[in-house]
CSV table of C-alpha atoms in Angstrom, one decimal:
chain,number,residue,atom,x,y,z
A,1,UNK,CA,-0.1,-0.1,0.0
A,2,UNK,CA,1.5,3.1,-1.2
A,3,UNK,CA,0.0,5.8,1.5
A,4,UNK,CA,-0.5,5.5,5.0
A,5,UNK,CA,-3.9,4.2,6.5
A,6,UNK,CA,-5.7,7.9,7.6
A,7,UNK,CA,-6.2,7.7,11.7
A,8,UNK,CA,-9.9,7.3,12.5
A,9,UNK,CA,-11.9,10.7,13.5
A,10,UNK,CA,-14.3,10.5,16.2
A,11,UNK,CA,-13.8,7.0,17.3
A,12,UNK,CA,-16.5,5.3,19.8
A,13,UNK,CA,-18.2,8.7,20.8
A,14,UNK,CA,-19.0,9.7,17.0
A,15,UNK,CA,-20.2,6.1,16.5
A,16,UNK,CA,-22.3,5.9,19.3
A,17,UNK,CA,-24.2,9.3,18.1
A,18,UNK,CA,-24.5,7.9,14.3
A,19,UNK,CA,-26.0,4.8,15.9
A,20,UNK,CA,-28.5,7.1,17.8
A,21,UNK,CA,-29.3,9.0,15.0
A,22,UNK,CA,-29.7,6.1,13.0
A,23,UNK,CA,-31.9,4.5,15.4
A,24,UNK,CA,-34.1,7.5,15.3
A,25,UNK,CA,-34.4,7.9,11.7
A,26,UNK,CA,-35.4,3.9,11.0
A,27,UNK,CA,-38.0,4.2,13.9
A,28,UNK,CA,-39.9,7.1,11.9
A,29,UNK,CA,-39.5,4.8,8.7
A,30,UNK,CA,-40.8,2.0,11.0
A,31,UNK,CA,-43.8,4.1,11.9
A,32,UNK,CA,-44.9,4.6,8.2
A,33,UNK,CA,-44.2,1.4,6.5
A,34,UNK,CA,-47.2,-0.9,8.4
A,35,UNK,CA,-49.6,1.9,8.3
A,36,UNK,CA,-48.8,3.1,4.4
A,37,UNK,CA,-50.7,0.6,2.4
A,38,UNK,CA,-54.1,1.6,5.2
A,39,UNK,CA,-53.1,4.9,4.4
A,40,UNK,CA,-52.8,4.7,0.6
A,41,UNK,CA,-56.2,3.2,0.4
A,42,UNK,CA,-57.9,6.3,2.2
A,43,UNK,CA,-57.3,7.7,-1.5
A,44,UNK,CA,-59.7,4.9,-3.4
A,45,UNK,CA,-57.3,3.0,-4.9
A,46,UNK,CA,-56.1,-0.5,-6.1
A,47,UNK,CA,-54.0,-2.9,-4.6
A,48,UNK,CA,-51.4,-2.6,-7.3
A,49,UNK,CA,-51.4,1.1,-6.7
A,50,UNK,CA,-50.6,0.3,-3.4
A,51,UNK,CA,-47.4,-1.7,-4.9
A,52,UNK,CA,-46.4,1.2,-6.8
A,53,UNK,CA,-46.5,3.3,-3.9
A,54,UNK,CA,-43.6,0.9,-2.5
A,55,UNK,CA,-42.2,0.4,-5.4
A,56,UNK,CA,-41.7,4.5,-5.9
A,57,UNK,CA,-39.6,4.2,-2.8
A,58,UNK,CA,-37.1,1.7,-4.0
A,59,UNK,CA,-36.7,3.1,-7.4
A,60,UNK,CA,-35.7,6.3,-5.7
A,61,UNK,CA,-33.4,4.8,-3.2
A,62,UNK,CA,-31.9,3.0,-6.4
A,63,UNK,CA,-31.0,6.5,-7.6
A,64,UNK,CA,-30.2,7.9,-4.4
A,65,UNK,CA,-27.4,5.2,-3.0
A,66,UNK,CA,-24.9,6.3,-5.8
A,67,UNK,CA,-25.4,9.5,-5.6
A,68,UNK,CA,-25.1,10.3,-2.1
A,69,UNK,CA,-22.1,7.9,-1.8
A,70,UNK,CA,-20.3,9.9,-4.6
A,71,UNK,CA,-21.4,13.1,-3.2
A,72,UNK,CA,-19.9,12.5,0.2
A,73,UNK,CA,-16.7,11.5,-0.9
A,74,UNK,CA,-16.6,14.6,-2.5
A,75,UNK,CA,-18.1,17.4,0.2
A,76,UNK,CA,-17.9,15.1,3.1
A,77,UNK,CA,-20.4,12.8,5.0
A,78,UNK,CA,-21.9,15.2,7.3
A,79,UNK,CA,-23.3,17.7,4.9
A,80,UNK,CA,-25.0,14.8,2.8
A,81,UNK,CA,-26.6,13.2,6.1
A,82,UNK,CA,-28.2,16.7,7.4
A,83,UNK,CA,-29.3,17.1,3.9
A,84,UNK,CA,-30.8,13.9,3.1
A,85,UNK,CA,-32.3,13.2,6.7
A,86,UNK,CA,-33.7,16.4,6.7
A,87,UNK,CA,-35.5,15.6,2.9
A,88,UNK,CA,-36.8,12.5,4.7
A,89,UNK,CA,-38.3,14.4,7.8
A,90,UNK,CA,-40.2,17.1,5.3
A,91,UNK,CA,-41.5,14.1,3.0
A,92,UNK,CA,-43.4,12.6,6.2
A,93,UNK,CA,-44.8,16.0,7.2
A,94,UNK,CA,-45.9,16.5,3.6
A,95,UNK,CA,-47.2,13.1,3.1
A,96,UNK,CA,-49.3,13.7,6.3
A,97,UNK,CA,-51.6,16.1,4.4
A,98,UNK,CA,-51.3,14.6,0.9
A,99,UNK,CA,-54.3,15.6,-1.1
A,100,UNK,CA,-54.4,12.9,-3.5
A,101,UNK,CA,-52.3,9.6,-4.7
A,102,UNK,CA,-50.2,11.1,-7.2
A,103,UNK,CA,-48.6,13.4,-4.4
A,104,UNK,CA,-48.3,10.5,-2.1
A,105,UNK,CA,-46.4,9.3,-5.0
A,106,UNK,CA,-43.9,11.8,-5.6
A,107,UNK,CA,-43.1,12.1,-2.1
A,108,UNK,CA,-42.5,8.6,-1.5
A,109,UNK,CA,-39.9,8.5,-4.5
A,110,UNK,CA,-38.3,11.7,-3.3
A,111,UNK,CA,-38.2,10.1,0.3
A,112,UNK,CA,-36.7,6.7,-1.5
A,113,UNK,CA,-33.9,9.3,-3.0
A,114,UNK,CA,-33.1,10.9,0.2
A,115,UNK,CA,-33.2,7.2,2.0
A,116,UNK,CA,-30.5,6.2,-0.3
A,117,UNK,CA,-27.9,7.9,2.2
A,118,UNK,CA,-27.6,4.2,3.8
A,119,UNK,CA,-24.5,4.0,2.1
A,120,UNK,CA,-23.1,7.4,3.4
A,121,UNK,CA,-23.8,6.2,6.9
A,122,UNK,CA,-21.5,2.7,5.7
A,123,UNK,CA,-19.1,4.9,4.6
A,124,UNK,CA,-19.2,7.2,8.0
A,125,UNK,CA,-18.4,3.8,10.1
A,126,UNK,CA,-15.5,2.6,7.7
A,127,UNK,CA,-14.0,6.2,8.1
A,128,UNK,CA,-14.0,6.1,12.2
A,129,UNK,CA,-13.1,2.5,12.5
A,130,UNK,CA,-9.9,0.5,12.1
A,131,UNK,CA,-9.8,-2.2,9.4
A,132,UNK,CA,-9.6,-4.6,12.0
A,133,UNK,CA,-12.7,-3.5,13.3
A,134,UNK,CA,-14.8,-2.4,10.8
A,135,UNK,CA,-17.1,-5.2,9.9
A,136,UNK,CA,-18.1,-5.7,13.4
A,137,UNK,CA,-19.2,-2.2,13.8
A,138,UNK,CA,-21.2,-2.1,10.5
A,139,UNK,CA,-22.9,-5.1,12.4
A,140,UNK,CA,-23.8,-2.6,14.9
A,141,UNK,CA,-25.0,-0.1,12.5
A,142,UNK,CA,-27.8,-2.6,11.1
A,143,UNK,CA,-28.7,-3.9,14.6
A,144,UNK,CA,-29.6,0.0,14.9
A,145,UNK,CA,-31.7,-0.4,11.8
A,146,UNK,CA,-33.2,-3.5,13.1
A,147,UNK,CA,-33.9,-2.2,16.4
A,148,UNK,CA,-35.8,0.8,14.5
A,149,UNK,CA,-37.8,-1.4,12.7
A,150,UNK,CA,-38.8,-3.3,15.7
A,151,UNK,CA,-39.6,0.2,17.8
A,152,UNK,CA,-40.9,2.2,14.7
A,153,UNK,CA,-44.2,-0.2,13.9
A,154,UNK,CA,-45.0,-0.7,17.9
A,155,UNK,CA,-45.2,3.6,18.0
A,156,UNK,CA,-46.9,3.8,14.8
A,157,UNK,CA,-49.5,1.2,16.1
A,158,UNK,CA,-50.1,3.0,19.1
A,159,UNK,CA,-50.7,6.9,17.3
A,160,UNK,CA,-53.2,6.1,14.7
A,161,UNK,CA,-56.5,6.8,15.0
A,162,UNK,CA,-59.2,4.4,13.4
A,163,UNK,CA,-62.3,5.2,12.0
A,164,UNK,CA,-61.6,8.7,10.6
A,165,UNK,CA,-60.1,8.1,7.0
A,166,UNK,CA,-56.7,9.6,6.1
A,167,UNK,CA,-56.7,12.2,9.0
A,168,UNK,CA,-56.4,9.4,11.5
A,169,UNK,CA,-52.8,8.4,10.2
A,170,UNK,CA,-51.7,12.1,10.5
A,171,UNK,CA,-50.4,11.5,13.9
A,172,UNK,CA,-47.9,9.0,13.4
A,173,UNK,CA,-46.6,10.5,10.1
A,174,UNK,CA,-46.3,13.7,12.2
A,175,UNK,CA,-44.6,11.7,14.8
A,176,UNK,CA,-41.9,10.3,11.9
A,177,UNK,CA,-41.5,14.0,10.7
A,178,UNK,CA,-40.4,15.0,14.3
A,179,UNK,CA,-38.2,12.1,14.4
A,180,UNK,CA,-36.4,13.2,11.1
A,181,UNK,CA,-36.1,16.8,13.1
A,182,UNK,CA,-34.3,15.0,15.5
A,183,UNK,CA,-32.1,13.1,13.3
A,184,UNK,CA,-30.8,16.4,11.6
A,185,UNK,CA,-30.4,18.0,15.4
A,186,UNK,CA,-28.0,15.3,16.0
A,187,UNK,CA,-26.0,15.4,13.2
A,188,UNK,CA,-26.0,19.4,13.5
A,189,UNK,CA,-24.7,19.1,17.0
A,190,UNK,CA,-23.1,16.0,17.8
A,191,UNK,CA,-21.6,14.3,14.8
A,192,UNK,CA,-18.3,15.3,13.4
A,193,UNK,CA,-17.2,15.1,10.1
A,194,UNK,CA,-15.4,11.8,9.4
A,195,UNK,CA,-14.2,12.5,5.5
A,196,UNK,CA,-10.9,14.3,4.6
A,197,UNK,CA,-12.9,15.2,1.2
A,198,UNK,CA,-9.7,17.7,0.3
A,199,UNK,CA,-7.9,14.6,-0.9
A,200,UNK,CA,-9.1,14.6,-4.5
A,201,UNK,CA,-8.1,11.7,-6.6
A,202,UNK,CA,-7.2,12.0,-10.5
A,203,UNK,CA,-9.3,10.0,-12.7
A,204,UNK,CA,-11.9,9.8,-10.2
A,205,UNK,CA,-14.6,8.1,-12.7
A,206,UNK,CA,-12.0,5.9,-14.4
A,207,UNK,CA,-10.6,4.5,-10.8
A,208,UNK,CA,-14.1,4.0,-9.5
A,209,UNK,CA,-14.5,1.9,-12.8
A,210,UNK,CA,-11.4,-0.1,-12.1
A,211,UNK,CA,-12.2,-0.8,-8.6
A,212,UNK,CA,-15.4,-2.5,-9.5
A,213,UNK,CA,-13.6,-4.5,-12.4
A,214,UNK,CA,-11.6,-5.8,-9.2
A,215,UNK,CA,-12.1,-9.7,-9.3
A,216,UNK,CA,-13.2,-9.3,-5.2
A,217,UNK,CA,-15.3,-6.1,-5.4
A,218,UNK,CA,-16.5,-6.9,-8.7
A,219,UNK,CA,-18.0,-10.2,-7.2
A,220,UNK,CA,-19.4,-8.6,-4.2
A,221,UNK,CA,-21.4,-6.4,-5.7
A,222,UNK,CA,-22.7,-9.4,-8.0
A,223,UNK,CA,-23.4,-11.3,-4.7
A,224,UNK,CA,-25.2,-8.1,-3.5
A,225,UNK,CA,-27.6,-8.4,-6.5
A,226,UNK,CA,-27.9,-12.1,-6.6
A,227,UNK,CA,-28.6,-12.4,-2.8
A,228,UNK,CA,-31.1,-9.7,-2.5
A,229,UNK,CA,-32.7,-10.0,-5.2
A,230,UNK,CA,-33.4,-13.8,-3.9
A,231,UNK,CA,-34.5,-12.7,-0.2
A,232,UNK,CA,-36.7,-9.7,-1.5
A,233,UNK,CA,-38.4,-12.3,-3.3
A,234,UNK,CA,-39.5,-13.8,0.0
A,235,UNK,CA,-40.1,-10.6,1.8
A,236,UNK,CA,-42.5,-9.4,-0.7
A,237,UNK,CA,-44.9,-12.7,-0.7
A,238,UNK,CA,-44.3,-13.4,3.2
A,239,UNK,CA,-47.8,-12.1,4.2
A,240,UNK,CA,-49.5,-13.9,1.3
A,241,UNK,CA,-47.7,-16.8,1.4
A,242,UNK,CA,-48.1,-17.5,5.5
A,243,UNK,CA,-51.8,-16.2,4.7
A,244,UNK,CA,-52.5,-19.2,2.2
A,245,UNK,CA,-50.3,-21.8,4.0
A,246,UNK,CA,-51.4,-21.1,7.9
A,247,UNK,CA,-54.3,-18.7,7.5
A,248,UNK,CA,-52.0,-15.9,9.3
A,249,UNK,CA,-53.3,-12.6,9.7
A,250,UNK,CA,-51.8,-9.2,10.4
A,251,UNK,CA,-51.8,-9.8,14.0
A,252,UNK,CA,-49.4,-12.9,13.4
A,253,UNK,CA,-47.1,-11.6,10.6
A,254,UNK,CA,-46.7,-8.3,13.1
A,255,UNK,CA,-45.8,-10.4,15.6
A,256,UNK,CA,-43.1,-12.3,13.3
A,257,UNK,CA,-41.8,-9.2,12.0
A,258,UNK,CA,-41.0,-7.8,15.4
A,259,UNK,CA,-39.1,-11.2,16.8
A,260,UNK,CA,-37.4,-11.1,13.0
A,261,UNK,CA,-36.1,-7.7,13.7
A,262,UNK,CA,-35.1,-8.3,17.5
A,263,UNK,CA,-33.1,-11.5,16.5
A,264,UNK,CA,-31.7,-9.4,13.8
A,265,UNK,CA,-30.2,-6.6,15.8
A,266,UNK,CA,-29.1,-9.0,18.2
A,267,UNK,CA,-27.1,-11.2,15.8
A,268,UNK,CA,-25.9,-8.1,13.7
A,269,UNK,CA,-24.6,-6.6,17.1
A,270,UNK,CA,-22.9,-9.6,18.9
A,271,UNK,CA,-22.8,-12.8,16.6
A,272,UNK,CA,-21.7,-11.6,13.2
A,273,UNK,CA,-18.6,-9.8,14.5
A,274,UNK,CA,-17.9,-12.7,16.7
A,275,UNK,CA,-18.2,-14.9,13.5
A,276,UNK,CA,-16.3,-12.7,11.3
A,277,UNK,CA,-13.3,-12.2,13.9
A,278,UNK,CA,-12.9,-16.1,13.5
A,279,UNK,CA,-13.1,-17.0,10.0
A,280,UNK,CA,-13.0,-13.6,8.2
A,281,UNK,CA,-15.7,-11.6,6.0
A,282,UNK,CA,-15.9,-13.8,3.2
A,283,UNK,CA,-16.0,-17.0,4.6
A,284,UNK,CA,-18.6,-15.8,6.7
A,285,UNK,CA,-20.9,-14.2,4.0
A,286,UNK,CA,-20.9,-17.8,2.4
A,287,UNK,CA,-22.0,-19.4,5.5
A,288,UNK,CA,-24.3,-16.8,5.9
A,289,UNK,CA,-25.8,-17.3,2.5
A,290,UNK,CA,-26.0,-21.1,2.8
A,291,UNK,CA,-27.6,-21.2,5.8
A,292,UNK,CA,-30.3,-18.4,4.8
A,293,UNK,CA,-30.7,-20.2,1.5
A,294,UNK,CA,-31.2,-23.8,2.7
A,295,UNK,CA,-33.3,-22.5,5.5
A,296,UNK,CA,-35.6,-20.7,3.4
A,297,UNK,CA,-36.4,-23.8,1.5
A,298,UNK,CA,-36.5,-25.7,4.6
A,299,UNK,CA,-39.4,-23.2,5.6
A,300,UNK,CA,-41.7,-24.7,2.8
A,301,UNK,CA,-41.9,-27.9,4.5
A,302,UNK,CA,-42.6,-26.5,7.8
A,303,UNK,CA,-46.2,-28.0,9.0
A,304,UNK,CA,-47.5,-25.3,11.1
A,305,UNK,CA,-46.6,-21.9,12.5
A,306,UNK,CA,-44.5,-22.7,15.4
A,307,UNK,CA,-42.3,-24.9,12.7
A,308,UNK,CA,-41.9,-22.1,10.4
A,309,UNK,CA,-41.0,-19.7,13.5
A,310,UNK,CA,-38.2,-22.0,14.4
A,311,UNK,CA,-36.8,-22.5,10.7
A,312,UNK,CA,-37.0,-18.8,10.5
A,313,UNK,CA,-34.6,-18.3,13.2
A,314,UNK,CA,-31.6,-19.9,11.1
A,315,UNK,CA,-32.9,-18.1,8.3
A,316,UNK,CA,-32.4,-14.7,10.2
A,317,UNK,CA,-28.9,-15.6,11.8
A,318,UNK,CA,-28.0,-16.5,8.0
A,319,UNK,CA,-29.1,-13.2,6.3
A,320,UNK,CA,-28.1,-10.6,8.8
A,321,UNK,CA,-24.6,-12.0,9.1
A,322,UNK,CA,-24.5,-11.1,5.1
A,323,UNK,CA,-24.7,-7.5,4.9
A,324,UNK,CA,-22.1,-6.4,7.3
A,325,UNK,CA,-19.9,-9.1,5.8
A,326,UNK,CA,-20.7,-7.6,2.0
A,327,UNK,CA,-20.0,-3.8,3.4
A,328,UNK,CA,-17.1,-4.8,5.3
A,329,UNK,CA,-15.2,-6.7,2.7
A,330,UNK,CA,-15.9,-3.6,0.2
A,331,UNK,CA,-14.8,-0.8,2.9
A,332,UNK,CA,-11.4,-3.1,3.3
A,333,UNK,CA,-11.2,-3.8,-0.5
A,334,UNK,CA,-11.4,0.0,-1.2
A,335,UNK,CA,-9.1,3.2,-1.1
A,336,UNK,CA,-10.7,5.9,1.2
A,337,UNK,CA,-11.8,8.2,-1.2
A,338,UNK,CA,-13.6,5.5,-3.1
A,339,UNK,CA,-15.5,3.8,0.2
A,340,UNK,CA,-18.9,6.1,-0.4
A,341,UNK,CA,-19.1,5.5,-4.0
A,342,UNK,CA,-18.6,1.9,-4.1
A,343,UNK,CA,-20.9,1.3,-0.8
A,344,UNK,CA,-23.2,3.4,-2.9
A,345,UNK,CA,-23.0,1.3,-6.1
A,346,UNK,CA,-23.5,-1.7,-3.7
A,347,UNK,CA,-26.6,0.0,-2.3
A,348,UNK,CA,-27.9,0.9,-5.8
A,349,UNK,CA,-27.6,-2.9,-6.8
A,350,UNK,CA,-29.8,-3.7,-3.5
A,351,UNK,CA,-32.2,-1.3,-4.4
A,352,UNK,CA,-32.7,-2.7,-7.8
A,353,UNK,CA,-32.8,-6.4,-7.0
A,354,UNK,CA,-35.5,-5.1,-4.4
A,355,UNK,CA,-37.4,-4.2,-7.5
A,356,UNK,CA,-37.1,-6.9,-9.8
A,357,UNK,CA,-37.2,-9.4,-6.7
A,358,UNK,CA,-40.9,-9.0,-5.5
A,359,UNK,CA,-42.1,-8.8,-9.5
A,360,UNK,CA,-40.7,-12.2,-9.7
A,361,UNK,CA,-42.0,-13.3,-6.4
A,362,UNK,CA,-45.4,-12.3,-7.6
A,363,UNK,CA,-45.9,-13.8,-11.1
A,364,UNK,CA,-44.4,-17.2,-9.1
A,365,UNK,CA,-47.0,-17.1,-6.5
A,366,UNK,CA,-49.7,-16.5,-8.8
A,367,UNK,CA,-48.8,-18.5,-12.0
A,368,UNK,CA,-46.7,-21.4,-10.2
A,369,UNK,CA,-47.6,-22.2,-6.8
A,370,UNK,CA,-47.6,-20.7,-3.4
A,371,UNK,CA,-44.4,-21.9,-3.1
A,372,UNK,CA,-42.2,-21.1,-5.8
A,373,UNK,CA,-41.4,-17.9,-4.7
A,374,UNK,CA,-39.9,-19.5,-1.4
A,375,UNK,CA,-37.8,-22.1,-3.5
A,376,UNK,CA,-36.9,-19.3,-5.7
A,377,UNK,CA,-35.6,-17.5,-2.9
A,378,UNK,CA,-33.7,-20.6,-1.4
A,379,UNK,CA,-32.1,-21.6,-4.6
A,380,UNK,CA,-31.1,-18.1,-5.5
A,381,UNK,CA,-28.8,-18.0,-2.2
A,382,UNK,CA,-26.6,-20.8,-3.4
A,383,UNK,CA,-25.1,-19.2,-6.4
A,384,UNK,CA,-24.4,-16.1,-4.4
A,385,UNK,CA,-23.0,-18.4,-1.9
A,386,UNK,CA,-20.7,-19.9,-4.7
A,387,UNK,CA,-19.5,-16.2,-5.5
A,388,UNK,CA,-18.5,-15.3,-2.1
A,389,UNK,CA,-16.9,-18.6,-2.2
A,390,UNK,CA,-15.1,-17.7,-4.8
A,391,UNK,CA,-13.6,-14.3,-2.8
A,392,UNK,CA,-13.1,-16.1,0.0
A,393,UNK,CA,-10.7,-18.6,-2.0
A,394,UNK,CA,-9.0,-15.6,-4.0
A,395,UNK,CA,-8.4,-14.0,-0.8
A,396,UNK,CA,-6.5,-16.9,0.7
A,397,UNK,CA,-4.7,-17.9,-2.8
A,398,UNK,CA,-3.8,-14.2,-3.0
A,399,UNK,CA,-2.7,-14.0,0.5
A,400,UNK,CA,-4.8,-11.1,1.4
A,401,UNK,CA,-5.8,-10.3,5.0
A,402,UNK,CA,-8.7,-7.7,4.9
A,403,UNK,CA,-9.0,-7.3,8.3
A,404,UNK,CA,-6.1,-5.5,8.5
A,405,UNK,CA,-4.5,-2.2,7.5
A,406,UNK,CA,-3.8,-3.6,3.8
A,407,UNK,CA,-5.9,-2.9,1.1
A,408,UNK,CA,-6.7,-5.3,-1.9
A,409,UNK,CA,-6.6,-2.2,-4.1
A,410,UNK,CA,-3.8,0.2,-2.9
A,411,UNK,CA,-4.3,3.6,-3.2
A,412,UNK,CA,-2.6,5.1,-6.4
A,413,UNK,CA,-0.4,8.2,-6.2
């Protein structure tokens, strides 16, 4: 490596502040998502229009992830996080008083663009963390997401006022907007800038493309595309599948998702880091994808709901290992001035996969069988696991030790 690794800025204190900010922001997101279909129905729209409302966010996020990643590499992480979280909070406020479906659709698209700041939060963690601890701390970031998703829906359910139409959904939406404001204030007053954006890399676009063609980063990005598409297919069809197989309703699905959120947060905060420290990012990614894929297929043979929940434990453990491992591999294999952009590309591929996966799942569910989306999702994890194993083999064969101060792609002068 030709340049010395920069000293992390802010350390544990900055990490704690970022985790709190992310938790508050995702709690707001969690308030809105479970209520959005019911709020949308107050506009008198059809079911497919409700799904378009969800897709609008994913399309916006697909565009926003690489955009904010690259901008944060140029101007710094803090201004990007301030601007995007302010936009998210404003979108909730305007959504509470949206006069019609088309306005709500535009607001969700804009919120998706701003919500593409996930790559910037990941890059911030990478900036302030020594290489050997990055994957573990990216797991803590995932845990903050999981806790936010667990707490948010509970708050939303308590605040909604039933029986008065669209106005009944304003209290939770306004609460989400207030949480967005709190996130921005936390960033302004407590979060330090982590990225030395004064460094300007010559031929930045060419070097970014070169990094994406690197055999390790390229295969990790492809792994994200395949694995996220497969898993999102299962997520999209879960409520319909459990209703068809076990006669579940919103109550059972809601409780299961709360359990999944809690287990995922615990796993990413504790277990994922422990596994990575012992076997490395690429091996952990391979194991997580295999466990997730096999257990997804096994869910098809669950005789009842209790068996399903038991098998789901293994799915959650496997899948929740993969995201911090992927983010850690990309961060450790890229030069500091490329981290935001590459994590943004990774996030964009994930967002694109979350657009395609549900479409495939819906077609399989309607046209083949109720179990077909699960078999597709589980089988899709297997080629992703093979790619992850190739990355692991290449690192061992090439003598690369990612969890160190060495980078797979040296910084160029």
